[in-house]
Short mmCIF file of C-alpha atoms in Angstrom, two decimals:
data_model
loop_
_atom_site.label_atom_id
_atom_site.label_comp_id
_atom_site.label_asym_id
_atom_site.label_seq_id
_atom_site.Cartn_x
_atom_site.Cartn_y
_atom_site.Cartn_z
CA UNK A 1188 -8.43 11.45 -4.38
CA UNK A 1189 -6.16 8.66 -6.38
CA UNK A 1190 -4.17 9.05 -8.75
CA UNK A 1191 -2.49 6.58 -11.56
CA UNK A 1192 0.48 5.33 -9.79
CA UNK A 1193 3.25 2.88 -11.75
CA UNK A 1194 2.79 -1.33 -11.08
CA UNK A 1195 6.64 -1.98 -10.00
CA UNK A 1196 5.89 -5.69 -9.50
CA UNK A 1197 3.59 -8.47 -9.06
CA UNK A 1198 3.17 -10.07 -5.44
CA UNK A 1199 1.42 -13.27 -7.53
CA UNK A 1200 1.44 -13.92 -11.51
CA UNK A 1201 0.26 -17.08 -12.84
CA UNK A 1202 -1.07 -17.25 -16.42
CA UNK A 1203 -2.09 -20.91 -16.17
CA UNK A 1204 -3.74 -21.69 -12.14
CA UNK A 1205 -7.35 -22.23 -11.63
CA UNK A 1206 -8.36 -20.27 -9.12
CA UNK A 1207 -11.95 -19.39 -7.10
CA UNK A 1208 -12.80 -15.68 -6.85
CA UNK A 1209 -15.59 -13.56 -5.69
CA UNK A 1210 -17.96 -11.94 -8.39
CA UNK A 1211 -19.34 -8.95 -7.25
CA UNK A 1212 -21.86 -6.77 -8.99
CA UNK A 1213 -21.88 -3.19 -8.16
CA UNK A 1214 -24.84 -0.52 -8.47
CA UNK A 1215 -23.01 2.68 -10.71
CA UNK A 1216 -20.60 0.94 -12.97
CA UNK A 1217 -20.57 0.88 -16.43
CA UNK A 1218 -17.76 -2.23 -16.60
CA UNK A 1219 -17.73 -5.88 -15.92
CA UNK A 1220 -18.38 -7.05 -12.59
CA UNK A 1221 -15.11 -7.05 -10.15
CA UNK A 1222 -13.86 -10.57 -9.93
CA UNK A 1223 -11.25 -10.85 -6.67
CA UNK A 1224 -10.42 -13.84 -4.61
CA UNK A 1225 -12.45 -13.56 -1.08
CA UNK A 1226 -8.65 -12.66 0.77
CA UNK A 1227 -7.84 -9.91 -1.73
CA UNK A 1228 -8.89 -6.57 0.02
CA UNK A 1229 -11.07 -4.18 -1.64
CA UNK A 1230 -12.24 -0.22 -0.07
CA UNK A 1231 -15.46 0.54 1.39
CA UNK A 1232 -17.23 3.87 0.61
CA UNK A 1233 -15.40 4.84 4.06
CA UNK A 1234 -12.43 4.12 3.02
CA UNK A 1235 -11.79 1.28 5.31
CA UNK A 1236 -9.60 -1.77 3.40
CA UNK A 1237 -11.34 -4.87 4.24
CA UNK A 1238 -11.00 -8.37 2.97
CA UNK A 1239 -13.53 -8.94 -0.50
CA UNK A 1240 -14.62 -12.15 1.91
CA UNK A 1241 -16.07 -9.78 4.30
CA UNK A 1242 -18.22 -7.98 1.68
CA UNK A 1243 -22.04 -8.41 1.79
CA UNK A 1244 -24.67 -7.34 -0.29
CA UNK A 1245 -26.14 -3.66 0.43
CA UNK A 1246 -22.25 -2.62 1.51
CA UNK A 1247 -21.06 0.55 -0.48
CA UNK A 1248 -17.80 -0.22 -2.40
CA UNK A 1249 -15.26 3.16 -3.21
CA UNK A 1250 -15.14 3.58 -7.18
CA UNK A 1251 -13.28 5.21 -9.16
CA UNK A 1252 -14.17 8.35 -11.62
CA UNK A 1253 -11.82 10.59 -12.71
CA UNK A 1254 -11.88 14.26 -12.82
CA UNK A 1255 -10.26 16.57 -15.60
CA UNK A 1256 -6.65 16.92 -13.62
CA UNK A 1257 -6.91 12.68 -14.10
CA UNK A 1258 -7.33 12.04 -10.69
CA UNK A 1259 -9.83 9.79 -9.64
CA UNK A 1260 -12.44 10.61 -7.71
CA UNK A 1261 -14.20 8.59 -5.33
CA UNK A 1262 -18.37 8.21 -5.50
CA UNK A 1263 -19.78 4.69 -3.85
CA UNK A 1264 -21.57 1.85 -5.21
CA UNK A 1265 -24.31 -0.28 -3.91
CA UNK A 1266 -23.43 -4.42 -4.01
CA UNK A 1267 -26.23 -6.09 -5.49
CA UNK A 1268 -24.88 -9.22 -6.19
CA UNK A 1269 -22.23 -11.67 -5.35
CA UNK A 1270 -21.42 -14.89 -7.12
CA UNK A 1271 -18.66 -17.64 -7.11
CA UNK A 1272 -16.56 -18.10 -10.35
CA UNK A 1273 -13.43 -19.94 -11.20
CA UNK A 1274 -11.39 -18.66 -13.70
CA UNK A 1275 -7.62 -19.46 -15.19
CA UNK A 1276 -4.93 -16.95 -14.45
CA UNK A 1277 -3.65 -15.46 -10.75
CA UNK A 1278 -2.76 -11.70 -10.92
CA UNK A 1279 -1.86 -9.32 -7.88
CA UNK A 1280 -0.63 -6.32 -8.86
CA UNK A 1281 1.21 -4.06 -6.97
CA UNK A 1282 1.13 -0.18 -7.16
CA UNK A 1283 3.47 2.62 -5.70
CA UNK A 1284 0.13 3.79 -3.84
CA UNK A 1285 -0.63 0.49 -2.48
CA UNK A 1286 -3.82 1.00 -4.58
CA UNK A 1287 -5.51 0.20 -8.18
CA UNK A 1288 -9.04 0.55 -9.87
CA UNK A 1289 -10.21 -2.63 -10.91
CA UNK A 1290 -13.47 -2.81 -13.14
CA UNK A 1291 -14.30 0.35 -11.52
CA UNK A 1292 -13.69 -0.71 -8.10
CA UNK A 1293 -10.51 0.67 -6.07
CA UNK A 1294 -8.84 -2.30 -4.84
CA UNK A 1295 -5.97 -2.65 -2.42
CA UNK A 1296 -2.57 -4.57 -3.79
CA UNK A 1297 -2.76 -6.69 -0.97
CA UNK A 1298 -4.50 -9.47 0.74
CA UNK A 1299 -5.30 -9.75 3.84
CA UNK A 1300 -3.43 -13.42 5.70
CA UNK A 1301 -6.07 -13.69 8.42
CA UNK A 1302 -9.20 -12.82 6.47
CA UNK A 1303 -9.75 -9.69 8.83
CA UNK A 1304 -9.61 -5.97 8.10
CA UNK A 1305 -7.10 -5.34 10.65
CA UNK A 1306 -4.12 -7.58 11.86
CA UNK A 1307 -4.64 -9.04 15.18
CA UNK A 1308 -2.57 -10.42 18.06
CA UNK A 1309 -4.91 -12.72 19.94
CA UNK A 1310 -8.19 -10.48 20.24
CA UNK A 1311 -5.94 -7.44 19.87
CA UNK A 1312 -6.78 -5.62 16.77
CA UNK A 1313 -3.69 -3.64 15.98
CA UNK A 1314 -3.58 -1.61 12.57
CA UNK A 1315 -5.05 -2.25 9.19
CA UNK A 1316 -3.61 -4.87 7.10
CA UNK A 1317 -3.63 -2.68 4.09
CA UNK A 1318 -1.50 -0.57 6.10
CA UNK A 1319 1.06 -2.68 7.70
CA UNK A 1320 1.12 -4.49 4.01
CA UNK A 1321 2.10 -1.39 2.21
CA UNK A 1322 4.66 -0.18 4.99
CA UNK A 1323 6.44 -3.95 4.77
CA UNK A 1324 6.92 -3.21 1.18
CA UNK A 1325 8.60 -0.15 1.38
CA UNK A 1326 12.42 -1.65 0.42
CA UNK A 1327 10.71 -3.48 -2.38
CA UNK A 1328 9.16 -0.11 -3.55
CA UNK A 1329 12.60 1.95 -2.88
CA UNK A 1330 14.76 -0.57 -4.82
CA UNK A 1331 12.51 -1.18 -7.97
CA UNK A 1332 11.86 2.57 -7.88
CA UNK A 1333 15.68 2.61 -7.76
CA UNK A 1334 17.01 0.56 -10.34
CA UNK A 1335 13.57 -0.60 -11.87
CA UNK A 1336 15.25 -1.78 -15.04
CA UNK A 1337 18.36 -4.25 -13.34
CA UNK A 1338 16.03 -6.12 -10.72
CA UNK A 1339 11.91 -5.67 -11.46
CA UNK A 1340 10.90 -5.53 -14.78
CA UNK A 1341 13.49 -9.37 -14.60
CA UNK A 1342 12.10 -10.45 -11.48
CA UNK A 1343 10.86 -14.10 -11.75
CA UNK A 1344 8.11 -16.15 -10.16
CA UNK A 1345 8.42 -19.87 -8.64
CA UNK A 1346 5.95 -22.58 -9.10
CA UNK A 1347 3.37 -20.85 -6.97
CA UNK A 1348 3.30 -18.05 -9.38
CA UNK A 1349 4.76 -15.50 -6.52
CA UNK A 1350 7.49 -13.27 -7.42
CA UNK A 1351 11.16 -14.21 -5.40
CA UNK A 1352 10.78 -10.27 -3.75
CA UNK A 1353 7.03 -11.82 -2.31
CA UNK A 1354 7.79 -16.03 -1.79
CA UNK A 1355 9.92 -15.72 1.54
CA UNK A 1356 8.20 -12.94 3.51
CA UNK A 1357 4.59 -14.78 2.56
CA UNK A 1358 6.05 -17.82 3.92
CA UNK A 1359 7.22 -15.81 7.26
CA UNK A 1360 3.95 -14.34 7.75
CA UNK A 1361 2.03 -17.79 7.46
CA UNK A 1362 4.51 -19.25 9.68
CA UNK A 1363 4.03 -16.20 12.23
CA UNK A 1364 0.60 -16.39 12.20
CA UNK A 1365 0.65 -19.95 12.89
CA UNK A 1366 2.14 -19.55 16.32
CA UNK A 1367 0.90 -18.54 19.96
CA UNK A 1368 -0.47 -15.51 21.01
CA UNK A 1369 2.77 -15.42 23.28
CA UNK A 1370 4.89 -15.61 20.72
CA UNK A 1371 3.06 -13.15 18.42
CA UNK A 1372 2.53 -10.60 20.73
CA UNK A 1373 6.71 -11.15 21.69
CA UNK A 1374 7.65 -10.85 17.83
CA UNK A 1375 5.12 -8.31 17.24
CA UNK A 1376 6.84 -5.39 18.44
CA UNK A 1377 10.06 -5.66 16.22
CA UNK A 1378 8.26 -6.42 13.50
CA UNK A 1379 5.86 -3.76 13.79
CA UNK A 1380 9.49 -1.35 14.22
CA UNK A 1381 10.95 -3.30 10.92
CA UNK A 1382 7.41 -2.23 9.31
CA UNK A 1383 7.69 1.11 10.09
CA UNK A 1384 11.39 1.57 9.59
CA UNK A 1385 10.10 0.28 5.89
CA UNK A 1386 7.85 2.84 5.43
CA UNK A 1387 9.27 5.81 6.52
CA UNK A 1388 13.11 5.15 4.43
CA UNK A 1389 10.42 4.26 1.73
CA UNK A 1390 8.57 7.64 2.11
CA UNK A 1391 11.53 9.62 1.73
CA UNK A 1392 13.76 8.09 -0.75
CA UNK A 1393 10.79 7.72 -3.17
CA UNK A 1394 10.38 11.53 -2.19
CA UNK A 1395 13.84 12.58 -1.88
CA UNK A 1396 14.52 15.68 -4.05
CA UNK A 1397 11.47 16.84 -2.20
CA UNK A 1398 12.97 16.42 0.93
CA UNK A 1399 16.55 17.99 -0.64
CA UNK A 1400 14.32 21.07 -1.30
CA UNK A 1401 12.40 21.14 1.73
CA UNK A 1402 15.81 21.23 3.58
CA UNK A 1403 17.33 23.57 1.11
CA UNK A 1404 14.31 25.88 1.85
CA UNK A 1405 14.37 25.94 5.37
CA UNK A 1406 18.60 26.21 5.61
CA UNK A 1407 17.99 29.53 3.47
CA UNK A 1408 15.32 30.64 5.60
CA UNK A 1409 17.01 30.47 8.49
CA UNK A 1410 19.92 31.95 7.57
CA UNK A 1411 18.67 34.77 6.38
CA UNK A 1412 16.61 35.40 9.93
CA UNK A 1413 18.64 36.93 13.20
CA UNK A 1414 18.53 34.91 16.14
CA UNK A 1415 16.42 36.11 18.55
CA UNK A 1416 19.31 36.55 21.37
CA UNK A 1417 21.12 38.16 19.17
CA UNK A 1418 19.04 41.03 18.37
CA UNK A 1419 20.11 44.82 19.07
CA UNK A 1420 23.32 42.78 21.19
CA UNK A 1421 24.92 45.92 20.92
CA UNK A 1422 22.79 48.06 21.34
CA UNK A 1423 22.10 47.27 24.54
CA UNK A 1424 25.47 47.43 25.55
CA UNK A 1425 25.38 51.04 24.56
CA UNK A 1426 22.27 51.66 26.68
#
Protein backbone atom coordinates (compact mmCIF):
# COMPACT_ATOMS: atom_id res chain seq x y z
CA UNK A 1 0.00 0.00 0.00
CA UNK A 2 0.69 4.04 -0.34
CA UNK A 3 -0.45 6.40 1.35
CA UNK A 4 -0.79 10.46 0.81
CA UNK A 5 2.46 11.66 2.06
CA UNK A 6 3.25 15.76 2.31
CA UNK A 7 5.46 17.42 -0.97
CA UNK A 8 8.29 19.20 1.33
CA UNK A 9 10.02 20.53 -1.80
CA UNK A 10 10.60 20.54 -5.39
CA UNK A 11 13.96 18.92 -6.80
CA UNK A 12 12.99 21.05 -10.30
CA UNK A 13 10.20 23.92 -10.75
CA UNK A 14 10.07 25.86 -13.81
CA UNK A 15 6.79 27.48 -14.89
CA UNK A 16 8.17 28.79 -18.18
CA UNK A 17 10.93 25.79 -19.89
CA UNK A 18 9.98 23.80 -22.84
CA UNK A 19 10.61 20.59 -22.18
CA UNK A 20 10.21 16.87 -24.13
CA UNK A 21 8.37 14.19 -22.13
CA UNK A 22 7.09 10.77 -22.64
CA UNK A 23 3.22 10.27 -23.19
CA UNK A 24 2.15 7.15 -22.08
CA UNK A 25 -1.29 5.66 -22.35
CA UNK A 26 -2.27 3.14 -19.86
CA UNK A 27 -5.01 0.24 -20.10
CA UNK A 28 -7.39 0.88 -16.56
CA UNK A 29 -7.30 4.58 -16.06
CA UNK A 30 -9.95 6.81 -16.10
CA UNK A 31 -7.45 10.16 -16.27
CA UNK A 32 -5.27 11.78 -18.81
CA UNK A 33 -2.43 9.97 -20.07
CA UNK A 34 0.90 10.23 -17.73
CA UNK A 35 3.20 12.72 -19.32
CA UNK A 36 7.01 12.25 -17.65
CA UNK A 37 10.32 13.06 -19.13
CA UNK A 38 12.05 9.58 -20.39
CA UNK A 39 14.75 10.00 -17.04
CA UNK A 40 11.93 10.49 -14.54
CA UNK A 41 11.33 6.96 -12.94
CA UNK A 42 8.00 5.49 -12.83
CA UNK A 43 6.93 1.68 -10.89
CA UNK A 44 6.30 -1.42 -12.64
CA UNK A 45 3.42 -3.74 -11.57
CA UNK A 46 6.47 -5.45 -9.58
CA UNK A 47 7.29 -2.77 -7.97
CA UNK A 48 10.63 -2.29 -9.50
CA UNK A 49 11.48 1.79 -10.08
CA UNK A 50 12.76 2.03 -13.49
CA UNK A 51 13.50 4.95 -15.70
CA UNK A 52 9.95 6.08 -17.91
CA UNK A 53 12.79 5.74 -20.94
CA UNK A 54 12.94 2.13 -20.30
CA UNK A 55 9.15 1.61 -20.58
CA UNK A 56 7.75 -0.31 -23.61
CA UNK A 57 4.50 -1.03 -24.74
CA UNK A 58 2.75 -4.32 -23.21
CA UNK A 59 4.83 -3.46 -19.71
CA UNK A 60 2.39 -3.31 -16.64
CA UNK A 61 2.68 0.11 -14.85
CA UNK A 62 1.63 0.13 -10.68
CA UNK A 63 -1.59 2.46 -10.31
CA UNK A 64 -3.04 3.82 -7.84
CA UNK A 65 -6.76 3.14 -6.28
CA UNK A 66 -7.59 3.87 -3.04
CA UNK A 67 -9.35 1.87 -0.51
CA UNK A 68 -11.83 3.23 2.25
CA UNK A 69 -8.87 3.76 5.08
CA UNK A 70 -7.45 6.26 1.92
CA UNK A 71 -4.69 4.25 1.19
CA UNK A 72 -3.96 3.46 -2.17
CA UNK A 73 -3.98 0.38 -3.45
CA UNK A 74 -1.99 -0.97 -6.12
CA UNK A 75 -3.78 -2.92 -9.36
CA UNK A 76 -1.54 -2.78 -12.83
CA UNK A 77 -2.10 -1.34 -16.10
CA UNK A 78 -1.33 -2.47 -19.54
CA UNK A 79 0.84 0.37 -21.82
CA UNK A 80 -0.80 0.70 -24.99
CA UNK A 81 0.66 3.60 -26.22
CA UNK A 82 3.58 5.87 -26.05
CA UNK A 83 4.01 9.22 -27.73
CA UNK A 84 6.47 12.25 -27.68
CA UNK A 85 5.07 15.68 -26.51
CA UNK A 86 6.62 18.95 -25.58
CA UNK A 87 5.00 20.92 -23.23
CA UNK A 88 5.86 24.35 -21.11
CA UNK A 89 6.48 23.97 -17.42
CA UNK A 90 9.26 21.52 -15.46
CA UNK A 91 7.82 20.03 -12.18
CA UNK A 92 9.51 17.29 -9.87
CA UNK A 93 7.93 16.92 -6.90
CA UNK A 94 9.20 15.48 -3.99
CA UNK A 95 7.27 13.41 -1.33
CA UNK A 96 8.17 12.22 2.30
CA UNK A 97 7.63 8.58 0.75
CA UNK A 98 9.83 9.14 -2.11
CA UNK A 99 6.57 8.43 -4.04
CA UNK A 100 3.39 10.22 -5.81
CA UNK A 101 0.36 9.16 -8.09
CA UNK A 102 0.47 10.93 -11.15
CA UNK A 103 -2.61 10.65 -13.61
CA UNK A 104 -3.14 7.44 -11.98
CA UNK A 105 0.26 6.20 -12.28
CA UNK A 106 2.62 5.90 -9.04
CA UNK A 107 5.64 7.68 -9.92
CA UNK A 108 8.95 7.92 -8.11
CA UNK A 109 10.24 11.70 -7.04
CA UNK A 110 13.30 11.00 -8.65
CA UNK A 111 15.11 10.51 -11.84
CA UNK A 112 17.30 8.28 -12.60
CA UNK A 113 21.22 10.17 -13.83
CA UNK A 114 22.30 7.17 -15.90
CA UNK A 115 19.02 6.20 -17.53
CA UNK A 116 19.20 2.69 -15.72
CA UNK A 117 17.02 1.16 -13.02
CA UNK A 118 19.82 0.57 -10.77
CA UNK A 119 23.08 2.68 -10.22
CA UNK A 120 26.09 1.12 -11.60
CA UNK A 121 29.86 1.20 -11.09
CA UNK A 122 31.32 0.02 -14.36
CA UNK A 123 29.11 -3.20 -15.14
CA UNK A 124 28.44 -3.43 -11.40
CA UNK A 125 24.85 -2.95 -10.73
CA UNK A 126 24.70 -1.86 -7.15
CA UNK A 127 21.19 -0.77 -5.65
CA UNK A 128 18.20 0.90 -7.15
CA UNK A 129 18.38 4.45 -7.97
CA UNK A 130 15.05 5.12 -6.46
CA UNK A 131 16.60 3.86 -3.45
CA UNK A 132 19.92 5.41 -3.10
CA UNK A 133 17.89 8.77 -4.33
CA UNK A 134 15.53 8.72 -1.47
CA UNK A 135 18.27 7.69 1.21
CA UNK A 136 20.57 10.89 -0.16
CA UNK A 137 17.66 13.01 0.69
CA UNK A 138 17.18 12.10 4.04
CA UNK A 139 18.79 15.62 5.71
CA UNK A 140 16.68 17.46 3.20
CA UNK A 141 13.57 15.48 4.45
CA UNK A 142 14.67 15.80 8.36
CA UNK A 143 15.24 19.60 8.12
CA UNK A 144 12.08 20.69 6.08
CA UNK A 145 10.19 18.20 8.25
CA UNK A 146 11.93 20.19 11.00
CA UNK A 147 11.44 23.67 10.50
CA UNK A 148 9.26 23.39 7.24
CA UNK A 149 8.07 26.96 7.60
CA UNK A 150 11.86 28.95 8.09
CA UNK A 151 13.72 27.08 5.13
CA UNK A 152 11.13 25.03 2.50
CA UNK A 153 8.04 26.50 1.87
CA UNK A 154 11.05 29.92 1.03
CA UNK A 155 13.35 27.80 -0.71
CA UNK A 156 14.23 29.32 -4.16
CA UNK A 157 15.19 27.95 -7.55
CA UNK A 158 18.18 29.22 -9.94
CA UNK A 159 17.95 29.66 -13.60
CA UNK A 160 17.70 25.96 -14.22
CA UNK A 161 14.54 25.89 -12.31
CA UNK A 162 16.26 23.47 -9.47
CA UNK A 163 15.75 24.29 -5.97
CA UNK A 164 19.36 25.54 -4.00
CA UNK A 165 18.70 22.12 -1.51
CA UNK A 166 18.87 20.03 -5.27
CA UNK A 167 21.50 22.45 -7.68
CA UNK A 168 24.88 21.34 -5.93
CA UNK A 169 24.41 17.62 -5.20
CA UNK A 170 22.91 17.27 -9.07
CA UNK A 171 25.98 18.89 -10.16
CA UNK A 172 28.19 16.32 -7.90
CA UNK A 173 26.47 13.42 -9.21
CA UNK A 174 26.96 14.46 -13.00
CA UNK A 175 30.43 15.22 -12.24
CA UNK A 176 30.83 11.67 -10.44
CA UNK A 177 29.38 9.92 -13.03
CA UNK A 178 31.54 11.48 -15.48
CA UNK A 179 34.68 9.92 -14.13
CA UNK A 180 36.52 6.39 -14.30
CA UNK A 181 35.36 3.31 -13.15
CA UNK A 182 38.51 3.60 -10.77
CA UNK A 183 37.54 6.48 -9.40
CA UNK A 184 33.85 5.56 -8.98
CA UNK A 185 34.25 2.40 -7.57
CA UNK A 186 37.08 4.39 -4.97
CA UNK A 187 34.37 7.16 -4.09
CA UNK A 188 31.65 4.74 -4.13
CA UNK A 189 32.03 3.31 -0.85
CA UNK A 190 31.84 6.62 1.25
CA UNK A 191 29.27 7.77 -0.57
CA UNK A 192 27.24 4.80 -0.41
CA UNK A 193 28.09 5.17 3.86
CA UNK A 194 27.04 9.14 3.53
CA UNK A 195 23.76 7.62 1.75
CA UNK A 196 22.99 5.43 4.29
CA UNK A 197 24.01 7.51 7.25
CA UNK A 198 21.15 9.85 5.42
CA UNK A 199 18.65 7.49 5.61
CA UNK A 200 18.78 5.93 8.71
CA UNK A 201 19.15 9.71 10.97
CA UNK A 202 16.26 10.44 8.42
CA UNK A 203 14.22 7.31 9.48
CA UNK A 204 14.34 8.07 12.97
CA UNK A 205 14.08 11.70 13.49
CA UNK A 206 11.06 11.80 11.10
CA UNK A 207 9.93 8.85 13.49
CA UNK A 208 11.21 9.96 16.69
CA UNK A 209 8.43 9.99 19.34
CA UNK A 210 8.00 6.51 17.99
CA UNK A 211 11.29 5.60 18.76
CA UNK A 212 10.94 7.67 22.42
CA UNK A 213 8.06 5.16 22.99
CA UNK A 214 9.54 2.17 21.67
CA UNK A 215 12.43 2.81 24.17
CA UNK A 216 10.13 3.90 26.88
CA UNK A 217 8.34 0.51 26.35
CA UNK A 218 11.08 -1.71 26.45
CA UNK A 219 13.00 0.30 29.66
CA UNK A 220 9.57 -0.52 31.54
CA UNK A 221 9.56 -3.93 30.42
CA UNK A 222 12.62 -4.73 31.51
CA UNK A 223 12.52 -3.38 34.63
CA UNK A 224 9.78 -4.88 35.70
CA UNK A 225 11.35 -8.58 34.69
CA UNK A 226 14.09 -10.38 37.21
CA UNK A 227 17.24 -11.17 35.73
CA UNK A 228 17.65 -14.50 35.07
CA UNK A 229 20.91 -14.94 37.45
CA UNK A 230 19.27 -13.46 39.85
CA UNK A 231 16.45 -15.68 40.38
CA UNK A 232 15.76 -17.64 43.80
CA UNK A 233 19.74 -16.09 44.67
CA UNK A 234 18.81 -16.78 48.01
CA UNK A 235 17.24 -19.39 47.99
CA UNK A 236 19.79 -21.34 46.95
CA UNK A 237 21.97 -20.23 49.47
CA UNK A 238 19.54 -21.66 51.94
CA UNK A 239 19.54 -25.03 50.16
Amino acid sequence: YFQYSRVYSFGHRDHYRMAKYLQIHVNNMNTEPLEISSDHMVFLADGRAVPAGLVKIGDHLMLGKRNDNAQIESPSGEVRKIAVVHRRGLYAPFTESGTLEVNGVIASSYVSLQGTEYFQIGSVEVMSMHVLSHMFQGYHRITCWFAFESFCKRETYNGEGLSQWTSGPLHASIWFLSQSEYVQGVLGIPILFCAIICSVVGLVMMNLWSVILYVLIAFIITRGEKPLFQLNRRERTKQ
